[in-house]
Amino acid sequence: AQSVTQLGSHVSVSEGALVLLRCNYSSSVPPYLFWYVQYPNQGLQLLLKYTTGATLVKGINGFEAEFKKSETSFHLTKPSAHMSDAAEYFCAVSPSGGYQKVTFGIGTKLQVIP
Amino acid sequence: EAGVAQSPRYKIIEKRQSVAFWCNPISGHATLYWYQQILGQGPKLLIQFQNNGVVDDSQLPKDRFSAERLKGVDSTLKIQPAKLEDSAVYLCASSLVRKRGEKLFFGSGTQLSVL
């Protein structure tokens, strides 16, 4: 069965500092990978996704993630944190075969310190 | 474009009572999902519909949970009777097609407290 592990349920960064949120996946074949963000009192929205092709994917709001098969990782980064980035971030995985079934990690709450 | 609509926004009930949640997906979206998000955990898929047919309900506690999507548009999720451990946010999501890698659009959720 596929799964994702998010390291660190809470991450704090200073405004302007690098954001790095870690995600490792477990799957017998390379899956499709996603990052979703949830702002307070809002639904989850897609930040970016990897399906096939280029392993470095760019998303909204300056975020990007790199699929590394050898490390089974899909870490999310942003060069410079803004106060508006404070939210909860979910890594998710879906099999590349069969129908879509999206499995989410437990989430990482990002705090941005002024 | 209107988003995924869910109601009610909050619900407080006592254990052993019944409760129902409603979801209206984005117009034209064939696939509808219900997720359960317990505090401190990620969303867990309960049931997935393709039009009005069930694609996956392997994690739905069928002794107390039921869901339907009549006419392939809006959907209701029911819990009867509720237990304390059902306290969670119930999220509805939809996608245009069932294609792998397709983006999910989420509603704001219904927060259920079972006392």
PDB file of C-alpha atoms in Angstrom:
ATOM      1  CA  ALA A   1       0.000   0.000   0.000  1.00  0.00           C
ATOM      2  CA  GLN A   2       1.166   3.502  -0.728  1.00  0.00           C
ATOM      3  CA  SER A   3       1.840   6.022   2.029  1.00  0.00           C
ATOM      4  CA  VAL A   4       3.669   9.260   2.763  1.00  0.00           C
ATOM      5  CA  THR A   5       5.618  10.337   5.825  1.00  0.00           C
ATOM      6  CA  GLN A   6       5.963  13.993   6.673  1.00  0.00           C
ATOM      7  CA  LEU A   7       8.869  14.727   8.986  1.00  0.00           C
ATOM      8  CA  GLY A   8       8.013  17.415  11.514  1.00  0.00           C
ATOM      9  CA  SER A   9       4.419  18.196  12.401  1.00  0.00           C
ATOM     10  CA  HIS A  10       5.417  21.807  13.158  1.00  0.00           C
ATOM     11  CA  VAL A  11       8.057  23.896  11.434  1.00  0.00           C
ATOM     12  CA  SER A  12       8.974  27.480  12.310  1.00  0.00           C
ATOM     13  CA  VAL A  13      10.962  29.776  10.042  1.00  0.00           C
ATOM     14  CA  SER A  14      11.777  33.464  10.100  1.00  0.00           C
ATOM     15  CA  GLU A  15      10.288  35.718   7.465  1.00  0.00           C
ATOM     16  CA  GLY A  16      12.661  35.729   4.495  1.00  0.00           C
ATOM     17  CA  ALA A  17      14.269  32.404   5.421  1.00  0.00           C
ATOM     18  CA  LEU A  18      14.236  29.194   3.391  1.00  0.00           C
ATOM     19  CA  VAL A  19      11.203  26.970   3.793  1.00  0.00           C
ATOM     20  CA  LEU A  20      11.867  23.218   3.655  1.00  0.00           C
ATOM     21  CA  LEU A  21       9.053  20.760   4.366  1.00  0.00           C
ATOM     22  CA  ARG A  22       9.987  17.105   4.114  1.00  0.00           C
ATOM     23  CA  CYS A  23       7.994  14.272   2.588  1.00  0.00           C
ATOM     24  CA  ASN A  24       9.012  10.685   1.909  1.00  0.00           C
ATOM     25  CA  TYR A  25       6.808   8.189   0.131  1.00  0.00           C
ATOM     26  CA  SER A  26       6.435   4.457   0.159  1.00  0.00           C
ATOM     27  CA  SER A  27       5.275   2.781  -3.018  1.00  0.00           C
ATOM     28  CA  SER A  28       6.279  -0.271  -5.017  1.00  0.00           C
ATOM     29  CA  VAL A  29       6.304   1.788  -8.225  1.00  0.00           C
ATOM     30  CA  PRO A  30       6.900   5.518  -8.696  1.00  0.00           C
ATOM     31  CA  PRO A  31       3.610   7.154  -7.767  1.00  0.00           C
ATOM     32  CA  TYR A  32       2.072  10.519  -8.467  1.00  0.00           C
ATOM     33  CA  LEU A  33       2.867  13.030  -5.713  1.00  0.00           C
ATOM     34  CA  PHE A  34       1.132  16.191  -4.546  1.00  0.00           C
ATOM     35  CA  TRP A  35       1.458  19.026  -2.077  1.00  0.00           C
ATOM     36  CA  TYR A  36      -1.740  20.633  -0.819  1.00  0.00           C
ATOM     37  CA  VAL A  37      -2.006  23.670   1.457  1.00  0.00           C
ATOM     38  CA  GLN A  38      -4.746  24.476   3.946  1.00  0.00           C
ATOM     39  CA  TYR A  39      -5.126  28.034   5.188  1.00  0.00           C
ATOM     40  CA  PRO A  40      -7.145  28.586   8.387  1.00  0.00           C
ATOM     41  CA  ASN A  41     -10.879  28.013   7.896  1.00  0.00           C
ATOM     42  CA  GLN A  42     -10.404  27.115   4.244  1.00  0.00           C
ATOM     43  CA  GLY A  43     -10.396  23.908   2.221  1.00  0.00           C
ATOM     44  CA  LEU A  44      -7.248  22.271   0.935  1.00  0.00           C
ATOM     45  CA  GLN A  45      -5.897  23.588  -2.340  1.00  0.00           C
ATOM     46  CA  LEU A  46      -3.304  22.150  -4.672  1.00  0.00           C
ATOM     47  CA  LEU A  47       0.163  23.723  -4.545  1.00  0.00           C
ATOM     48  CA  LEU A  48       1.876  21.479  -7.064  1.00  0.00           C
ATOM     49  CA  LYS A  49       2.065  17.931  -8.339  1.00  0.00           C
ATOM     50  CA  TYR A  50       4.457  15.485  -9.944  1.00  0.00           C
ATOM     51  CA  THR A  51       3.144  12.913 -12.411  1.00  0.00           C
ATOM     52  CA  THR A  52       5.766  12.279 -15.094  1.00  0.00           C
ATOM     53  CA  GLY A  53       8.498  14.218 -16.842  1.00  0.00           C
ATOM     54  CA  ALA A  54      10.607  16.903 -15.190  1.00  0.00           C
ATOM     55  CA  THR A  55      11.410  15.986 -11.598  1.00  0.00           C
ATOM     56  CA  LEU A  56      11.541  19.603 -10.403  1.00  0.00           C
ATOM     57  CA  VAL A  57       8.025  20.974 -10.349  1.00  0.00           C
ATOM     58  CA  LYS A  58       7.007  24.538  -9.675  1.00  0.00           C
ATOM     59  CA  GLY A  59       3.765  25.494  -8.017  1.00  0.00           C
ATOM     60  CA  ILE A  60       1.840  28.509  -6.909  1.00  0.00           C
ATOM     61  CA  ASN A  61       3.160  31.199  -4.555  1.00  0.00           C
ATOM     62  CA  GLY A  62       6.822  30.480  -5.316  1.00  0.00           C
ATOM     63  CA  PHE A  63       6.876  26.920  -4.004  1.00  0.00           C
ATOM     64  CA  GLU A  64       8.642  24.073  -5.740  1.00  0.00           C
ATOM     65  CA  ALA A  65       9.351  20.406  -5.062  1.00  0.00           C
ATOM     66  CA  GLU A  66      11.761  17.855  -6.468  1.00  0.00           C
ATOM     67  CA  PHE A  67      10.930  14.196  -7.014  1.00  0.00           C
ATOM     68  CA  LYS A  68      13.934  12.065  -6.063  1.00  0.00           C
ATOM     69  CA  LYS A  69      13.326   8.422  -6.824  1.00  0.00           C
ATOM     70  CA  SER A  70      16.591   7.244  -5.239  1.00  0.00           C
ATOM     71  CA  GLU A  71      15.625   8.897  -1.949  1.00  0.00           C
ATOM     72  CA  THR A  72      11.869   8.271  -2.266  1.00  0.00           C
ATOM     73  CA  SER A  73      11.391  11.919  -1.410  1.00  0.00           C
ATOM     74  CA  PHE A  74       9.328  14.881  -2.561  1.00  0.00           C
ATOM     75  CA  HIS A  75      10.397  17.774  -0.339  1.00  0.00           C
ATOM     76  CA  LEU A  76       8.701  21.173  -0.658  1.00  0.00           C
ATOM     77  CA  THR A  77      10.829  24.331  -0.706  1.00  0.00           C
ATOM     78  CA  LYS A  78      10.502  28.082  -1.030  1.00  0.00           C
ATOM     79  CA  PRO A  79      13.548  30.367  -1.037  1.00  0.00           C
ATOM     80  CA  SER A  80      12.046  33.133   1.076  1.00  0.00           C
ATOM     81  CA  ALA A  81       9.141  32.748   3.499  1.00  0.00           C
ATOM     82  CA  HIS A  82       6.342  35.297   3.665  1.00  0.00           C
ATOM     83  CA  MET A  83       3.952  35.809   6.558  1.00  0.00           C
ATOM     84  CA  SER A  84       1.145  34.713   4.243  1.00  0.00           C
ATOM     85  CA  ASP A  85       2.753  31.255   3.910  1.00  0.00           C
ATOM     86  CA  ALA A  86       1.664  30.343   7.437  1.00  0.00           C
ATOM     87  CA  ALA A  87      -0.641  27.372   6.911  1.00  0.00           C
ATOM     88  CA  GLU A  88      -0.766  23.589   7.104  1.00  0.00           C
ATOM     89  CA  TYR A  89       0.878  21.664   4.266  1.00  0.00           C
ATOM     90  CA  PHE A  90      -0.062  18.124   3.265  1.00  0.00           C
ATOM     91  CA  CYS A  91       1.978  15.779   1.133  1.00  0.00           C
ATOM     92  CA  ALA A  92      -0.119  13.217  -0.744  1.00  0.00           C
ATOM     93  CA  VAL A  93       0.381  10.223  -3.004  1.00  0.00           C
ATOM     94  CA  SER A  94      -1.699   8.483  -5.644  1.00  0.00           C
ATOM     95  CA  PRO A  95      -0.858   5.336  -7.581  1.00  0.00           C
ATOM     96  CA  SER A  96       0.288   5.831 -11.156  1.00  0.00           C
ATOM     97  CA  GLY A  97      -1.752   2.816 -12.203  1.00  0.00           C
ATOM     98  CA  GLY A  98      -5.422   2.075 -11.709  1.00  0.00           C
ATOM     99  CA  TYR A  99      -7.898   4.685 -10.603  1.00  0.00           C
ATOM    100  CA  GLN A 100      -6.935   7.751  -8.593  1.00  0.00           C
ATOM    101  CA  LYS A 101      -6.850   7.183  -4.829  1.00  0.00           C
ATOM    102  CA  VAL A 102      -5.150  10.031  -2.984  1.00  0.00           C
ATOM    103  CA  THR A 103      -3.579   9.247   0.409  1.00  0.00           C
ATOM    104  CA  PHE A 104      -2.502  12.171   2.584  1.00  0.00           C
ATOM    105  CA  GLY A 105       0.245  12.572   5.157  1.00  0.00           C
ATOM    106  CA  ILE A 106      -0.446  13.933   8.635  1.00  0.00           C
ATOM    107  CA  GLY A 107       0.459  17.468   7.659  1.00  0.00           C
ATOM    108  CA  THR A 108       3.103  20.027   8.672  1.00  0.00           C
ATOM    109  CA  LYS A 109       2.020  23.266  10.249  1.00  0.00           C
ATOM    110  CA  LEU A 110       4.269  26.104   9.089  1.00  0.00           C
ATOM    111  CA  GLN A 111       4.744  29.094  11.357  1.00  0.00           C
ATOM    112  CA  VAL A 112       6.426  32.191   9.961  1.00  0.00           C
ATOM    113  CA  ILE A 113       8.046  34.452  12.544  1.00  0.00           C
ATOM    114  CA  PRO A 114       8.332  38.156  11.731  1.00  0.00           C
TER     115      PRO A 114
ATOM    116  CA  GLU B   1     -16.442  29.396 -10.906  1.00  0.00           C
ATOM    117  CA  ALA B   2     -18.281  28.312  -7.768  1.00  0.00           C
ATOM    118  CA  GLY B   3     -16.326  26.027  -5.473  1.00  0.00           C
ATOM    119  CA  VAL B   4     -17.337  22.894  -3.600  1.00  0.00           C
ATOM    120  CA  ALA B   5     -20.152  23.739  -1.209  1.00  0.00           C
ATOM    121  CA  GLN B   6     -20.614  21.948   2.096  1.00  0.00           C
ATOM    122  CA  SER B   7     -23.139  22.326   4.895  1.00  0.00           C
ATOM    123  CA  PRO B   8     -23.476  22.669   7.758  1.00  0.00           C
ATOM    124  CA  ARG B   9     -20.183  24.325   8.694  1.00  0.00           C
ATOM    125  CA  TYR B  10     -20.373  23.092  12.299  1.00  0.00           C
ATOM    126  CA  LYS B  11     -22.415  20.424  14.042  1.00  0.00           C
ATOM    127  CA  ILE B  12     -22.536  19.374  17.675  1.00  0.00           C
ATOM    128  CA  ILE B  13     -24.417  16.224  18.640  1.00  0.00           C
ATOM    129  CA  GLU B  14     -24.501  13.710  21.452  1.00  0.00           C
ATOM    130  CA  LYS B  15     -23.248  10.178  21.011  1.00  0.00           C
ATOM    131  CA  ARG B  16     -25.760   7.743  19.547  1.00  0.00           C
ATOM    132  CA  GLN B  17     -27.506  10.546  17.661  1.00  0.00           C
ATOM    133  CA  SER B  18     -27.634  10.733  13.874  1.00  0.00           C
ATOM    134  CA  VAL B  19     -26.129  13.408  11.654  1.00  0.00           C
ATOM    135  CA  ALA B  20     -25.989  14.146   7.944  1.00  0.00           C
ATOM    136  CA  PHE B  21     -23.646  16.266   5.879  1.00  0.00           C
ATOM    137  CA  TRP B  22     -24.308  17.676   2.442  1.00  0.00           C
ATOM    138  CA  CYS B  23     -21.929  18.404  -0.429  1.00  0.00           C
ATOM    139  CA  ASN B  24     -22.472  20.067  -3.789  1.00  0.00           C
ATOM    140  CA  PRO B  25     -19.415  19.605  -6.042  1.00  0.00           C
ATOM    141  CA  ILE B  26     -18.232  21.908  -8.775  1.00  0.00           C
ATOM    142  CA  SER B  27     -20.560  21.773 -11.750  1.00  0.00           C
ATOM    143  CA  GLY B  28     -19.526  19.104 -14.229  1.00  0.00           C
ATOM    144  CA  HIS B  29     -17.199  17.266 -11.860  1.00  0.00           C
ATOM    145  CA  ALA B  30     -17.796  13.554 -12.225  1.00  0.00           C
ATOM    146  CA  THR B  31     -15.775  12.331  -9.257  1.00  0.00           C
ATOM    147  CA  LEU B  32     -16.703  13.114  -5.647  1.00  0.00           C
ATOM    148  CA  TYR B  33     -14.781  12.190  -2.509  1.00  0.00           C
ATOM    149  CA  TRP B  34     -15.581  12.244   1.207  1.00  0.00           C
ATOM    150  CA  TYR B  35     -12.606  12.494   3.563  1.00  0.00           C
ATOM    151  CA  GLN B  36     -12.474  12.370   7.356  1.00  0.00           C
ATOM    152  CA  GLN B  37      -9.834  14.545   9.036  1.00  0.00           C
ATOM    153  CA  ILE B  38      -9.311  13.850  12.726  1.00  0.00           C
ATOM    154  CA  LEU B  39      -7.410  16.509  14.663  1.00  0.00           C
ATOM    155  CA  GLY B  40      -3.671  16.050  14.200  1.00  0.00           C
ATOM    156  CA  GLN B  41      -4.052  13.640  11.291  1.00  0.00           C
ATOM    157  CA  GLY B  42      -4.230  13.949   7.535  1.00  0.00           C
ATOM    158  CA  PRO B  43      -7.458  13.496   5.608  1.00  0.00           C
ATOM    159  CA  LYS B  44      -8.538   9.860   5.279  1.00  0.00           C
ATOM    160  CA  LEU B  45     -10.618   8.789   2.292  1.00  0.00           C
ATOM    161  CA  LEU B  46     -13.992   7.393   3.306  1.00  0.00           C
ATOM    162  CA  ILE B  47     -15.716   6.968  -0.035  1.00  0.00           C
ATOM    163  CA  GLN B  48     -15.233   7.885  -3.674  1.00  0.00           C
ATOM    164  CA  PHE B  49     -17.994   8.218  -6.282  1.00  0.00           C
ATOM    165  CA  GLN B  50     -17.732   8.258 -10.040  1.00  0.00           C
ATOM    166  CA  ASN B  51     -20.983   9.925 -11.153  1.00  0.00           C
ATOM    167  CA  ASN B  52     -23.536   8.118  -8.956  1.00  0.00           C
ATOM    168  CA  GLY B  53     -21.585   4.861  -8.598  1.00  0.00           C
ATOM    169  CA  VAL B  54     -19.237   3.933  -5.743  1.00  0.00           C
ATOM    170  CA  VAL B  55     -15.608   3.443  -6.823  1.00  0.00           C
ATOM    171  CA  ASP B  56     -14.036   2.867  -3.411  1.00  0.00           C
ATOM    172  CA  ASP B  57     -15.614   2.571   0.035  1.00  0.00           C
ATOM    173  CA  SER B  58     -13.036   0.259   1.578  1.00  0.00           C
ATOM    174  CA  GLN B  59     -12.397   2.576   4.553  1.00  0.00           C
ATOM    175  CA  LEU B  60     -16.022   3.511   5.223  1.00  0.00           C
ATOM    176  CA  PRO B  61     -17.308   2.063   8.540  1.00  0.00           C
ATOM    177  CA  LYS B  62     -20.403   0.650   6.921  1.00  0.00           C
ATOM    178  CA  ASP B  63     -22.060  -0.358  10.182  1.00  0.00           C
ATOM    179  CA  ARG B  64     -22.661   3.314  10.961  1.00  0.00           C
ATOM    180  CA  PHE B  65     -21.683   5.419   7.945  1.00  0.00           C
ATOM    181  CA  SER B  66     -23.577   5.650   4.679  1.00  0.00           C
ATOM    182  CA  ALA B  67     -23.293   7.904   1.667  1.00  0.00           C
ATOM    183  CA  GLU B  68     -25.186   8.448  -1.513  1.00  0.00           C
ATOM    184  CA  ARG B  69     -24.879  10.512  -4.629  1.00  0.00           C
ATOM    185  CA  LEU B  70     -28.205  10.375  -6.349  1.00  0.00           C
ATOM    186  CA  LYS B  71     -28.340  11.788  -9.894  1.00  0.00           C
ATOM    187  CA  GLY B  72     -24.539  12.013  -9.879  1.00  0.00           C
ATOM    188  CA  VAL B  73     -24.439  15.569  -8.557  1.00  0.00           C
ATOM    189  CA  ASP B  74     -24.705  16.421  -4.864  1.00  0.00           C
ATOM    190  CA  SER B  75     -24.024  13.939  -2.096  1.00  0.00           C
ATOM    191  CA  THR B  76     -24.919  13.256   1.513  1.00  0.00           C
ATOM    192  CA  LEU B  77     -22.874  11.462   4.151  1.00  0.00           C
ATOM    193  CA  LYS B  78     -24.715  10.101   7.183  1.00  0.00           C
ATOM    194  CA  ILE B  79     -23.562   8.761  10.516  1.00  0.00           C
ATOM    195  CA  GLN B  80     -26.013   6.688  12.542  1.00  0.00           C
ATOM    196  CA  PRO B  81     -25.397   6.274  15.449  1.00  0.00           C
ATOM    197  CA  ALA B  82     -22.470   8.609  16.114  1.00  0.00           C
ATOM    198  CA  LYS B  83     -19.595   7.697  18.429  1.00  0.00           C
ATOM    199  CA  LEU B  84     -17.173   9.952  20.269  1.00  0.00           C
ATOM    200  CA  GLU B  85     -14.381   8.947  17.888  1.00  0.00           C
ATOM    201  CA  ASP B  86     -16.355  10.328  14.939  1.00  0.00           C
ATOM    202  CA  SER B  87     -15.455  13.863  16.057  1.00  0.00           C
ATOM    203  CA  ALA B  88     -13.574  15.232  13.054  1.00  0.00           C
ATOM    204  CA  VAL B  89     -13.789  17.532  10.066  1.00  0.00           C
ATOM    205  CA  TYR B  90     -15.580  15.921   7.135  1.00  0.00           C
ATOM    206  CA  LEU B  91     -14.221  17.163   3.836  1.00  0.00           C
ATOM    207  CA  CYS B  92     -15.856  16.847   0.464  1.00  0.00           C
ATOM    208  CA  ALA B  93     -13.785  17.101  -2.696  1.00  0.00           C
ATOM    209  CA  SER B  94     -14.463  16.786  -6.385  1.00  0.00           C
ATOM    210  CA  SER B  95     -12.476  16.399  -9.575  1.00  0.00           C
ATOM    211  CA  LEU B  96     -13.401  16.785 -13.190  1.00  0.00           C
ATOM    212  CA  VAL B  97     -12.562  13.232 -14.125  1.00  0.00           C
ATOM    213  CA  ARG B  98     -11.219  10.131 -12.426  1.00  0.00           C
ATOM    214  CA  LYS B  99      -7.911  10.432 -14.263  1.00  0.00           C
ATOM    215  CA  ARG B 100      -4.788   9.701 -12.256  1.00  0.00           C
ATOM    216  CA  GLY B 101      -3.022  12.850 -11.152  1.00  0.00           C
ATOM    217  CA  GLU B 102      -6.178  14.937 -11.443  1.00  0.00           C
ATOM    218  CA  LYS B 103      -6.438  17.954  -9.117  1.00  0.00           C
ATOM    219  CA  LEU B 104      -8.900  17.699  -6.241  1.00  0.00           C
ATOM    220  CA  PHE B 105     -11.020  20.717  -5.284  1.00  0.00           C
ATOM    221  CA  PHE B 106     -12.010  20.755  -1.614  1.00  0.00           C
ATOM    222  CA  GLY B 107     -14.856  22.344   0.275  1.00  0.00           C
ATOM    223  CA  SER B 108     -14.301  24.074   3.619  1.00  0.00           C
ATOM    224  CA  GLY B 109     -15.537  21.037   5.515  1.00  0.00           C
ATOM    225  CA  THR B 110     -18.049  20.282   8.255  1.00  0.00           C
ATOM    226  CA  GLN B 111     -16.637  20.198  11.772  1.00  0.00           C
ATOM    227  CA  LEU B 112     -18.431  17.554  13.836  1.00  0.00           C
ATOM    228  CA  SER B 113     -18.211  17.379  17.607  1.00  0.00           C
ATOM    229  CA  VAL B 114     -19.714  14.326  19.290  1.00  0.00           C
ATOM    230  CA  LEU B 115     -20.257  14.787  23.034  1.00  0.00           C
TER     231      LEU B 115
END
